[in-house]
Coordinates of C-alpha atoms in Angstrom, one line a residue:
Chain D
M1 CA 8.2 7.8 76.5
H2 CA 11.6 9.1 75.6
S3 CA 14.8 9.2 77.5
E4 CA 16.6 12.5 78.2
F5 CA 19.3 11.8 75.5
D6 CA 16.6 10.7 73.1
L7 CA 14.7 14.0 73.6
I8 CA 17.8 16.0 73.0
N9 CA 19.0 14.0 70.0
R10 CA 15.6 13.7 68.3
F11 CA 14.1 17.2 68.8
L12 CA 16.6 19.7 69.9
A13 CA 19.8 18.8 68.0
P14 CA 18.4 18.6 64.4
A15 CA 19.0 21.8 62.5
S16 CA 20.4 23.3 65.6
T17 CA 23.4 24.8 63.9
G18 CA 21.3 25.9 60.9
A19 CA 22.6 28.7 58.7
A20 CA 24.5 30.4 61.6
G21 CA 28.3 30.2 61.5
G22 CA 31.0 30.0 64.0
V23 CA 29.8 26.7 65.7
E24 CA 32.8 24.3 65.8
L25 CA 30.9 21.8 68.1
G26 CA 27.2 21.8 68.8
I27 CA 24.9 19.6 70.8
G28 CA 26.5 16.3 71.8
D29 CA 29.6 17.0 73.8
D30 CA 30.2 18.4 77.2
C31 CA 30.2 21.9 75.9
A32 CA 29.5 23.8 72.7
L33 CA 32.5 25.4 71.0
F34 CA 32.4 28.7 69.1
E35 CA 34.7 30.8 67.0
P36 CA 34.1 34.4 68.0
T37 CA 34.5 37.2 65.5
P38 CA 38.0 38.7 66.0
G39 CA 37.8 42.1 67.7
E40 CA 34.1 41.9 68.7
R41 CA 32.8 42.0 72.2
L42 CA 30.7 39.1 73.5
V43 CA 27.2 40.0 74.7
V44 CA 25.3 37.5 76.9
S45 CA 21.9 37.4 78.5
V46 CA 19.8 34.7 80.2
D47 CA 16.0 34.6 80.7
T48 CA 13.9 31.9 82.1
S49 CA 10.3 31.5 81.2
V50 CA 8.2 29.6 83.8
A51 CA 4.8 28.1 83.0
D52 CA 1.9 30.1 84.4
V53 CA 4.2 32.8 85.6
H54 CA 5.6 34.1 82.2
F55 CA 3.3 32.3 79.8
P56 CA 0.2 30.1 80.1
A57 CA 1.1 26.4 80.4
E58 CA -1.7 25.6 78.0
A59 CA -0.5 28.0 75.3
P60 CA 0.4 26.2 72.0
A61 CA 3.8 24.5 72.4
E62 CA 5.1 26.1 69.2
A63 CA 4.4 29.6 70.6
I64 CA 6.1 28.6 73.9
G65 CA 9.2 27.6 72.0
H66 CA 9.2 30.8 70.0
R67 CA 8.5 33.0 73.0
A68 CA 11.2 31.5 75.3
L69 CA 13.8 32.4 72.7
A70 CA 12.3 35.8 71.7
V71 CA 12.4 37.2 75.2
S72 CA 16.1 36.4 75.5
L73 CA 16.9 37.7 72.1
S74 CA 15.1 41.0 73.0
D75 CA 17.9 41.7 75.5
L76 CA 20.5 41.3 72.8
A77 CA 18.4 43.7 70.6
A78 CA 18.5 46.2 73.4
M79 CA 22.3 46.2 73.4
G80 CA 22.5 46.5 69.6
A81 CA 24.1 43.1 69.4
H82 CA 24.3 40.7 66.5
A83 CA 22.7 37.5 67.7
R84 CA 24.8 34.4 67.1
W85 CA 24.2 31.5 69.4
C86 CA 22.1 30.1 72.2
V87 CA 21.9 27.3 74.7
M88 CA 18.7 26.0 76.3
S89 CA 17.9 24.5 79.6
L90 CA 14.5 22.8 79.5
T91 CA 12.7 21.3 82.5
L92 CA 9.6 19.2 81.9
P93 CA 7.2 17.4 84.1
E94 CA 7.1 14.5 81.7
A95 CA 8.9 13.4 78.5
D96 CA 6.1 14.1 76.1
G97 CA 7.7 13.7 72.7
D98 CA 4.8 15.3 70.7
W99 CA 4.9 18.4 72.9
V100 CA 8.7 18.7 72.8
S101 CA 8.7 18.2 69.0
T102 CA 6.2 21.0 68.5
F103 CA 7.9 23.2 71.1
A104 CA 11.3 22.7 69.2
K105 CA 9.6 23.6 65.9
G106 CA 8.7 27.0 67.3
F107 CA 12.1 27.5 68.8
H108 CA 14.0 26.4 65.7
A109 CA 11.8 28.6 63.4
L110 CA 12.9 31.7 65.3
C111 CA 16.5 30.5 65.3
D112 CA 16.2 30.3 61.5
T113 CA 14.7 33.7 61.0
T114 CA 17.2 35.4 63.3
G115 CA 20.3 33.4 62.2
V116 CA 20.9 32.1 65.7
A117 CA 22.3 28.6 66.3
L118 CA 21.0 26.4 69.1
A119 CA 24.3 24.8 70.2
G120 CA 23.7 23.1 73.5
G121 CA 21.3 22.4 76.3
D122 CA 20.1 20.1 78.9
V123 CA 16.8 18.5 79.8
S124 CA 15.6 17.9 83.4
R125 CA 12.5 16.7 85.2
G126 CA 10.6 19.5 86.9
E127 CA 7.9 22.0 86.4
L128 CA 7.7 23.4 82.9
A129 CA 10.4 26.1 82.5
I130 CA 12.7 27.1 79.7
G131 CA 16.0 29.0 80.4
V132 CA 17.6 30.4 77.3
T133 CA 21.1 31.9 77.3
V134 CA 21.7 34.0 74.2
M135 CA 25.1 35.1 72.9
G136 CA 25.8 37.9 70.5
E137 CA 28.5 40.2 69.3
V138 CA 29.0 43.9 69.0
P139 CA 32.0 46.0 68.0
P140 CA 34.0 47.6 70.9
A141 CA 32.2 50.7 72.4
A142 CA 29.2 50.1 70.1
A143 CA 26.9 48.4 72.6
L144 CA 23.8 50.3 73.6
T145 CA 23.4 50.5 77.4
R146 CA 20.9 51.9 79.8
A147 CA 23.3 54.6 81.0
G148 CA 23.9 57.0 78.1
A149 CA 20.8 59.2 78.0
K150 CA 21.5 62.9 78.0
P151 CA 19.3 65.9 78.8
G152 CA 17.8 67.2 75.6
D153 CA 17.7 63.8 74.0
C154 CA 14.4 62.5 72.5
L155 CA 12.8 59.5 74.2
A156 CA 11.4 57.1 71.5
V157 CA 10.0 53.7 71.2
T158 CA 10.0 51.1 68.3
G159 CA 6.8 49.6 67.1
W160 CA 3.6 49.5 69.3
L161 CA 2.8 49.4 73.0
G162 CA 0.2 47.6 75.1
G163 CA -0.1 44.5 72.9
G164 CA 1.4 42.2 75.5
A165 CA -1.1 43.2 78.2
G166 CA -3.9 43.4 75.6
G167 CA -3.1 39.9 74.3
L168 CA -2.9 38.5 77.9
A169 CA -6.4 40.0 78.6
R170 CA -7.8 38.4 75.4
W171 CA -6.2 35.0 76.3
E172 CA -7.7 35.2 79.8
A173 CA -11.1 36.1 78.2
G174 CA -10.9 32.8 76.3
D175 CA -9.5 33.8 72.9
R176 CA -7.3 31.2 71.3
D177 CA -7.0 32.2 67.7
L178 CA -3.3 33.0 67.1
A179 CA -4.4 34.9 63.9
M180 CA -5.6 37.7 66.3
P181 CA -2.9 40.5 66.3
L182 CA -3.1 41.1 70.0
L183 CA -2.6 37.4 70.8
R184 CA 0.3 37.3 68.4
R185 CA 1.8 40.3 70.2
Y186 CA 1.6 38.4 73.5
L187 CA 2.5 34.9 72.5
L188 CA 4.7 35.5 69.5
P189 CA 6.7 38.6 70.2
Q190 CA 9.3 39.7 67.6
P191 CA 12.7 40.6 69.1
R192 CA 13.8 43.9 67.5
L193 CA 17.3 42.6 66.6
E194 CA 17.6 44.4 63.3
A195 CA 16.3 47.6 64.8
G196 CA 18.8 47.4 67.7
M197 CA 21.7 47.0 65.2
A198 CA 20.4 49.8 63.1
L199 CA 20.4 52.1 66.1
R200 CA 24.1 51.6 66.8
G201 CA 25.8 55.0 66.7
L202 CA 22.5 56.9 67.0
A203 CA 20.8 55.8 70.2
S204 CA 22.4 57.2 73.4
A205 CA 20.7 54.6 75.6
A206 CA 18.4 51.6 75.1
I207 CA 16.4 49.0 77.1
D208 CA 13.8 46.5 76.0
I209 CA 10.3 46.9 77.4
S210 CA 9.6 43.6 79.2
D211 CA 8.3 44.8 82.6
G212 CA 6.2 47.7 81.2
L213 CA 7.1 51.1 79.8
L214 CA 7.1 53.0 83.1
A215 CA 9.1 50.3 84.9
D216 CA 11.7 50.0 82.2
L217 CA 11.8 53.7 81.7
G218 CA 12.6 53.9 85.5
H219 CA 15.6 51.6 84.9
L220 CA 16.9 53.8 82.0
R221 CA 16.4 57.0 84.0
H222 CA 18.2 55.7 87.1
A223 CA 21.1 54.2 85.1
S224 CA 21.5 57.4 83.1
G225 CA 20.9 59.7 86.1
V226 CA 18.3 61.8 84.2
G227 CA 14.6 62.7 84.3
V228 CA 11.9 62.4 81.6
E229 CA 9.0 64.4 80.4
L230 CA 6.7 61.8 79.0
S231 CA 4.0 62.6 76.4
P232 CA 1.5 59.8 77.1
E233 CA -0.8 60.9 74.3
A234 CA 2.0 60.1 71.9
L235 CA 2.3 56.4 72.8
P236 CA 1.8 54.2 69.7
L237 CA -0.9 51.8 70.6
A238 CA -1.0 48.2 69.4
D239 CA -3.5 47.3 66.7
G240 CA -6.8 46.3 68.2
L241 CA -5.9 47.5 71.7
V242 CA -8.6 50.2 72.1
A243 CA -11.2 47.9 70.8
A244 CA -10.2 45.2 73.3
L245 CA -9.6 47.3 76.4
G246 CA -11.3 50.7 75.7
E247 CA -9.4 54.0 75.5
Q248 CA -8.5 54.2 79.1
G249 CA -7.5 50.6 79.4
A250 CA -5.4 50.8 76.3
R251 CA -3.5 53.8 77.7
Q252 CA -2.8 51.9 80.9
A253 CA -1.7 48.8 79.1
A254 CA 0.7 50.9 77.0
L255 CA 2.1 52.6 80.1
R256 CA 2.2 49.8 82.6
G257 CA 1.7 46.5 80.8
G258 CA 4.6 44.1 80.3
D259 CA 5.7 41.8 77.5
D260 CA 5.8 44.3 74.7
Y261 CA 9.5 43.6 73.8
E262 CA 9.9 46.9 71.9
L263 CA 13.0 49.0 72.3
L264 CA 12.9 52.1 74.4
I265 CA 15.7 54.5 73.4
S266 CA 17.0 57.9 73.9
L267 CA 18.8 59.7 71.1
P268 CA 20.0 63.3 70.2
P269 CA 17.3 65.2 68.2
E270 CA 19.7 65.6 65.3
C271 CA 19.8 61.7 65.0
L272 CA 16.1 61.3 64.9
D273 CA 15.5 61.5 61.1
E274 CA 18.3 59.0 60.4
A275 CA 17.0 56.6 63.0
Q276 CA 13.5 56.8 61.7
Q277 CA 14.7 56.2 58.1
R278 CA 16.7 53.2 59.1
L279 CA 13.8 51.7 61.0
A280 CA 11.3 52.5 58.2
A281 CA 13.5 50.3 56.0
L282 CA 12.6 47.5 58.5
D283 CA 8.9 48.5 58.3
L284 CA 9.1 49.6 61.9
P285 CA 8.0 53.0 63.2
L286 CA 10.1 54.9 65.7
T287 CA 7.8 57.2 67.8
V288 CA 9.0 60.1 70.0
I289 CA 7.2 59.8 73.3
G290 CA 9.0 62.3 75.4
R291 CA 12.2 64.2 76.2
I292 CA 15.1 63.5 78.6
T293 CA 15.6 66.2 81.2
A294 CA 18.4 67.1 83.6
E295 CA 16.2 67.2 86.7
P296 CA 15.5 63.7 87.9
G297 CA 12.0 62.3 88.1
L298 CA 9.2 61.5 85.7
K299 CA 6.7 64.1 84.5
G300 CA 3.6 63.4 82.4
A301 CA 2.6 60.1 84.0
E302 CA 2.0 58.8 87.5
A303 CA 5.1 56.7 88.2
S304 CA 3.4 54.9 91.1
S305 CA 3.3 51.4 89.5
P306 CA 6.6 49.5 89.7
G307 CA 5.6 47.3 86.7
W308 CA 5.7 43.6 86.8
Q309 CA 7.8 42.1 89.7
H310 CA 8.0 38.5 90.8
F311 CA 8.4 39.4 94.4
P312 CA 6.9 42.8 95.0
G313 CA 8.8 44.1 98.0
E314 CA 9.2 47.2 100.1
T315 CA 12.1 48.6 98.1
P316 CA 11.0 48.2 94.4
Chain F
M1 CA 10.3 40.2 101.7
H2 CA 12.5 41.5 98.9
S3 CA 11.6 42.5 95.4
E4 CA 13.2 40.8 92.4
F5 CA 15.6 43.7 91.7
D6 CA 16.4 43.9 95.4
L7 CA 17.4 40.3 95.5
I8 CA 19.7 40.7 92.4
N9 CA 21.2 43.9 93.6
R10 CA 21.8 42.9 97.2
F11 CA 22.9 39.3 97.0
L12 CA 23.9 38.4 93.5
A13 CA 25.6 41.5 92.1
P14 CA 28.1 42.2 94.9
A15 CA 31.6 40.8 94.2
S16 CA 30.2 39.3 91.0
T17 CA 33.0 40.4 88.8
G18 CA 35.6 39.6 91.5
A19 CA 39.2 38.9 90.4
A20 CA 38.2 37.7 86.9
G21 CA 38.9 40.0 84.0
G22 CA 37.3 40.7 80.7
V23 CA 34.0 41.9 82.1
E24 CA 33.1 45.3 80.5
L25 CA 29.6 45.3 81.9
G26 CA 28.2 43.0 84.6
I27 CA 24.9 42.7 86.4
G28 CA 22.5 45.7 85.9
D29 CA 22.0 46.1 82.1
D30 CA 20.1 44.1 79.5
C31 CA 23.1 41.9 78.9
A32 CA 26.6 41.3 80.2
L33 CA 29.5 42.4 78.0
F34 CA 32.8 40.6 77.8
E35 CA 36.1 41.0 76.0
P36 CA 37.1 37.6 74.7
T37 CA 40.8 36.7 74.5
P38 CA 41.9 37.2 70.9
G39 CA 42.4 34.0 69.0
E40 CA 40.8 31.8 71.6
R41 CA 37.6 29.7 71.1
L42 CA 34.6 30.2 73.3
V43 CA 33.4 27.2 75.2
V44 CA 29.8 27.2 76.6
S45 CA 27.7 24.9 78.7
V46 CA 24.5 25.1 80.7
D47 CA 23.3 22.9 83.5
T48 CA 20.1 23.3 85.6
S49 CA 19.9 21.9 89.1
V50 CA 16.4 21.2 90.2
A51 CA 15.5 20.8 93.9
D52 CA 14.8 17.2 94.9
V53 CA 15.9 16.0 91.5
H54 CA 19.5 17.0 91.5
F55 CA 20.0 18.0 95.1
P56 CA 18.0 17.8 98.3
A57 CA 15.9 21.0 98.7
E58 CA 16.8 21.0 102.4
A59 CA 20.6 20.8 101.8
P60 CA 22.5 23.8 103.2
A61 CA 21.9 26.9 100.9
E62 CA 25.6 27.5 100.7
A63 CA 26.2 24.0 99.4
I64 CA 23.4 24.4 96.9
G65 CA 25.0 27.6 95.6
H66 CA 28.4 25.9 95.3
R67 CA 27.0 22.8 93.7
A68 CA 25.0 24.5 91.0
L69 CA 28.1 26.3 89.7
A70 CA 30.4 23.3 90.2
V71 CA 28.3 20.9 88.0
S72 CA 28.4 23.5 85.1
L73 CA 32.1 24.2 85.6
S74 CA 32.7 20.4 85.4
D75 CA 31.7 20.5 81.8
L76 CA 34.3 23.2 81.0
A77 CA 36.9 21.1 82.8
A78 CA 36.0 18.2 80.6
M79 CA 36.8 20.3 77.5
G80 CA 40.1 21.5 79.0
A81 CA 38.7 25.1 79.0
H82 CA 39.8 28.1 81.1
A83 CA 36.7 29.1 83.0
R84 CA 36.0 32.8 82.6
W85 CA 32.4 33.9 83.1
C86 CA 28.9 32.7 84.1
V87 CA 25.3 33.9 84.2
M88 CA 22.7 32.4 86.5
S89 CA 18.9 31.9 86.2
L90 CA 17.4 31.4 89.7
T91 CA 13.8 30.4 90.3
L92 CA 12.5 30.5 93.8
P93 CA 9.2 29.7 95.5
E94 CA 9.6 32.8 97.7
A95 CA 11.9 35.7 98.1
D96 CA 13.7 34.6 101.3
G97 CA 16.6 37.0 101.7
D98 CA 18.4 34.9 104.3
W99 CA 18.3 31.9 102.0
V100 CA 19.4 33.8 98.9
S101 CA 22.2 35.5 100.9
T102 CA 23.6 32.2 102.1
F103 CA 23.1 30.6 98.6
A104 CA 25.0 33.5 97.0
K105 CA 27.8 33.1 99.5
G106 CA 28.5 29.5 98.4
F107 CA 28.2 30.5 94.7
H108 CA 30.5 33.5 95.0
A109 CA 33.1 31.5 97.0
L110 CA 33.5 29.0 94.2
C111 CA 33.6 31.9 91.7
D112 CA 36.5 33.3 93.7
T113 CA 38.5 30.1 93.9
T114 CA 38.0 29.3 90.2
G115 CA 38.5 32.9 88.9
V116 CA 35.0 33.0 87.4
A117 CA 32.9 36.2 87.2
L118 CA 29.1 36.0 87.7
A119 CA 28.1 38.6 85.2
G120 CA 24.4 38.4 84.8
G121 CA 21.2 36.6 85.8
D122 CA 17.6 36.7 86.4
V123 CA 15.3 35.7 89.3
S124 CA 11.8 34.3 88.8
R125 CA 9.1 32.8 90.9
G126 CA 8.8 29.0 90.6
E127 CA 10.0 25.8 92.1
L128 CA 13.6 26.0 93.4
A129 CA 15.9 25.5 90.4
I130 CA 19.3 27.1 89.4
G131 CA 20.4 27.2 85.8
V132 CA 24.0 28.2 85.3
T133 CA 25.5 28.9 81.9
V134 CA 29.3 28.9 82.1
M135 CA 31.7 30.3 79.5
G136 CA 35.4 29.5 79.1
E137 CA 38.1 29.7 76.5
V138 CA 40.5 27.3 74.9
P139 CA 43.1 27.8 72.1
P140 CA 42.0 26.5 68.6
A141 CA 42.2 22.7 68.3
A142 CA 43.1 22.3 72.0
A143 CA 39.6 21.5 73.3
L144 CA 39.2 18.0 74.7
T145 CA 36.2 16.2 73.2
R146 CA 34.5 12.9 73.6
A147 CA 35.5 11.8 70.1
G148 CA 39.2 11.3 70.1
A149 CA 39.9 8.0 71.9
K150 CA 42.1 5.6 69.8
P151 CA 42.6 1.8 70.2
G152 CA 45.6 1.2 72.4
D153 CA 45.0 4.3 74.5
C154 CA 44.8 4.0 78.3
L155 CA 41.5 4.8 80.0
A156 CA 42.1 6.8 83.1
V157 CA 40.1 8.8 85.7
T158 CA 41.1 11.7 88.0
G159 CA 40.5 11.6 91.7
W160 CA 38.1 9.1 93.3
L161 CA 34.8 7.4 92.3
G162 CA 31.6 6.5 94.1
G163 CA 31.7 9.5 96.5
G164 CA 28.6 11.1 94.9
A165 CA 26.4 8.0 95.4
G166 CA 28.0 7.3 98.7
G167 CA 27.3 10.8 100.0
L168 CA 23.7 10.6 98.7
A169 CA 23.3 7.3 100.7
R170 CA 24.6 8.9 103.8
W171 CA 22.4 12.0 103.3
E172 CA 19.4 9.7 102.9
A173 CA 20.4 7.9 106.1
G174 CA 20.2 11.1 108.0
D175 CA 23.9 12.3 108.1
R176 CA 24.1 16.1 108.0
D177 CA 27.7 16.9 109.0
L178 CA 29.4 18.5 106.0
A179 CA 32.8 17.6 107.6
M180 CA 32.1 14.0 106.5
P181 CA 34.2 13.4 103.3
L182 CA 31.4 11.5 101.5
L183 CA 28.9 14.2 102.1
R184 CA 31.4 16.8 100.8
R185 CA 31.9 14.7 97.7
Y186 CA 28.1 14.7 97.1
L187 CA 27.2 18.3 98.1
L188 CA 30.4 20.2 97.5
P189 CA 32.0 18.6 94.3
Q190 CA 35.2 20.2 93.1
P191 CA 35.2 20.8 89.3
R192 CA 38.5 19.5 87.9
L193 CA 39.3 22.7 85.9
E194 CA 43.0 22.8 86.5
A195 CA 43.3 19.1 85.7
G196 CA 41.4 19.6 82.5
M197 CA 43.7 22.4 81.4
A198 CA 46.8 20.3 82.4
L199 CA 45.6 17.5 80.2
R200 CA 45.5 19.6 77.0
G201 CA 47.8 18.0 74.5
L202 CA 47.9 14.7 76.4
A203 CA 44.3 13.4 76.6
S204 CA 42.9 12.1 73.3
A205 CA 39.3 12.3 74.7
A206 CA 37.6 13.5 77.9
I207 CA 34.2 13.6 79.6
D208 CA 33.2 14.4 83.1
I209 CA 31.5 11.8 85.2
S210 CA 28.1 13.1 86.1
D211 CA 25.7 10.3 85.2
G212 CA 28.0 7.5 86.4
L213 CA 31.2 5.9 85.1
L214 CA 29.5 3.3 82.9
A215 CA 27.0 5.8 81.4
D216 CA 29.6 8.4 80.7
L217 CA 32.0 5.8 79.4
G218 CA 29.3 4.8 77.0
H219 CA 29.1 8.4 75.7
L220 CA 32.8 8.5 75.2
R221 CA 32.9 5.0 73.5
H222 CA 30.1 6.0 71.1
A223 CA 31.5 9.4 70.2
S224 CA 34.9 7.9 69.6
G225 CA 33.7 4.7 67.9
V226 CA 35.8 2.4 70.1
G227 CA 35.4 -0.3 72.7
V228 CA 36.8 -0.6 76.2
E229 CA 38.3 -3.3 78.4
L230 CA 37.6 -2.1 81.9
S231 CA 39.5 -3.2 85.0
P232 CA 36.9 -2.7 87.7
E233 CA 39.4 -3.8 90.4
A234 CA 41.5 -0.7 89.5
L235 CA 38.7 1.9 90.2
P236 CA 39.9 4.4 92.8
L237 CA 37.3 4.4 95.5
A238 CA 36.3 7.5 97.4
D239 CA 37.5 7.8 101.0
G240 CA 35.0 6.1 103.4
L241 CA 33.0 4.5 100.6
V242 CA 33.7 0.8 101.6
A243 CA 32.9 1.6 105.2
A244 CA 29.6 3.3 104.2
L245 CA 28.4 0.9 101.5
G246 CA 30.4 -2.3 101.9
E247 CA 32.8 -3.7 99.4
Q248 CA 30.2 -4.7 96.8
G249 CA 28.1 -1.5 97.3
A250 CA 31.2 0.6 96.9
R251 CA 32.1 -1.1 93.6
Q252 CA 28.6 -0.6 92.3
A253 CA 28.7 3.1 93.4
A254 CA 32.0 3.6 91.6
L255 CA 30.7 1.9 88.4
R256 CA 27.1 3.2 88.3
G257 CA 26.7 6.1 90.7
G258 CA 26.4 9.6 89.5
D259 CA 27.6 13.0 90.7
D260 CA 31.3 12.2 91.0
Y261 CA 32.4 15.1 88.7
E262 CA 35.8 13.5 88.0
L263 CA 37.3 13.5 84.5
L264 CA 37.3 10.3 82.5
I265 CA 40.0 10.5 79.8
S266 CA 41.7 8.4 77.2
L267 CA 45.4 9.0 76.4
P268 CA 48.2 7.4 74.5
P269 CA 50.3 5.2 76.9
E270 CA 53.4 7.3 76.2
C271 CA 51.6 10.3 77.6
L272 CA 50.7 8.7 80.9
D273 CA 53.7 9.6 82.9
E274 CA 53.6 13.2 82.0
A275 CA 49.8 13.4 82.7
Q276 CA 50.3 11.8 86.1
Q277 CA 53.1 14.2 87.0
R278 CA 51.0 17.2 86.0
L279 CA 48.1 16.1 88.0
A280 CA 50.3 15.1 91.0
A281 CA 51.3 18.8 91.1
L282 CA 47.6 19.4 91.7
D283 CA 47.4 16.8 94.4
L284 CA 45.2 14.7 92.2
P285 CA 45.8 11.0 91.2
L286 CA 45.2 9.9 87.7
T287 CA 44.4 6.2 87.7
V288 CA 44.4 3.8 84.7
I289 CA 41.2 1.9 84.8
G290 CA 41.2 0.2 81.4
R291 CA 42.2 0.2 77.8
I292 CA 40.6 1.4 74.6
T293 CA 40.0 -1.3 72.0
A294 CA 39.2 -1.3 68.3
E295 CA 36.3 -3.8 68.7
P296 CA 33.3 -1.9 70.0
G297 CA 31.6 -2.8 73.2
L298 CA 32.5 -3.0 76.9
K299 CA 34.4 -5.8 78.5
G300 CA 35.1 -6.2 82.2
A301 CA 31.7 -4.9 83.5
E302 CA 28.1 -5.5 82.8
A303 CA 27.0 -2.5 80.7
S304 CA 23.3 -3.0 81.5
S305 CA 22.7 0.1 83.6
P306 CA 22.2 3.3 81.6
G307 CA 23.2 5.4 84.6
W308 CA 21.0 8.3 85.8
Q309 CA 18.4 9.5 83.4
H310 CA 15.6 11.9 84.0
F311 CA 13.2 10.1 81.6
P312 CA 14.3 6.5 81.3
G313 CA 13.1 5.5 77.9
E314 CA 13.2 2.6 75.5
T315 CA 16.3 3.8 73.7
P316 CA 18.8 4.9 76.3

């Protein structure tokens, strides 16, 4: 058994400031203290991952640590932000040092590969949940938002779709081998931070796909006040998805499944080549899946599913 | 029943950017976007309040909203920071619109009185818990930390002690009238933000008292590498505390009780008058309760209790 302070000091604090700069004071005081880059805007998001709501409680602890950070970083990616710092709020049913140590390993590993410093946090008793607040920076007026899509723009998506839903299906079917690509897509999503930064100045709007393509496309359409003609046959399907779910299931997973953490963007047609070249340099495809229209609404796919919601209500 | 987006839009987003400045983009996109004050340092803390761990689940929703923000702001106060922005992560067992509306009222009211903008958040299904990440600013080298106490400094505390534990005792005894001062101390704590800023340049170290005076004094002693001679008879007791707990119980509540959210500071004796005058202007007493010593350890009180811990362990 470990005390709260012991857990923080032993597992969360080490290597917490890593290679990332700008941390004047990390874990161990009342607050963390950062030196922002002069002239940049501060970009902040929080996501909480609750056991057996957002991820299986019995998933590998290292994957849970990775995933909790990844889903928050995905929001920074969607703004085109440079990820800098994070703070974590961890609630745990018991102080299991082995579990926390492995969890922290997954969290810190993604900190290292993304250059993010874990600079503060708290640990409480409660059901297993991880809240991660991420902070990044972006030059003034360079942030990508949901609101800039224009009629005539291309609609495009990074990477591959349906892997989150496909991986969940394989997990529920009993697969546990994290070498399986679909399971990796579900449990070890890669936030598209470099892609988001590469799309600054090219994308007219952006959102990350966490609730499912159609649901997140709905947010982008409404924020921009535009419509979309979708080309469902163009959706880039995740590796192994058709084998796992069949042709029809794979299409539905790509359209409506959550947890893909790809970027959905709009961009003027004349920017497409440049955007695809920049992402190719990151080994990431950028696939055109539709067109922005002036008339509102969605053509090319039934828009009936609201995507994942915690509290499905009368006014989705 | 309300959907997740509905809850955010209806109850959390309104008035979220209030009178506070620097918010370029609030609730409704992937991230919030802020304009930091040039030259200032960014100060960040997160605290999660879990139902029936940190507060009674059946406490008034408005008090729960107030308290969740107050305990996070208290950390900014302890750094001498100017509170600017916050993001909230709310997990709820069910989408009860009335409860969330009342909860949000308490949260927003404290945002208003402290000039803080609620600029983002997420809502999930789970046991009732509220994670609040607060962001503030402080000029370079002006932040108060736990590490600056020097031998010969006075040890002093703002306000009154024991009210958190006394209020909890009254709550557990069945009192529910929030007009009772002790209950207010417990359920509606006031973060000492103005006091923290007023103590910049005077206090040599600071920490907020959340885990109990002796426990938080232990953090300050260890971070500063100093000892303390405490004068327990000097502790300023909360209004009504002796009547509620008796003389001996009141002293123990002041020494070991948690949830007081006062500031515990050290300062050179020659700064004491000025500090007391500045706090008097805020209607807040600053009471000397001991002296910093070069020899480590605590004199004047048994240091056996580690204060509140979520996971009491072998190495507190």
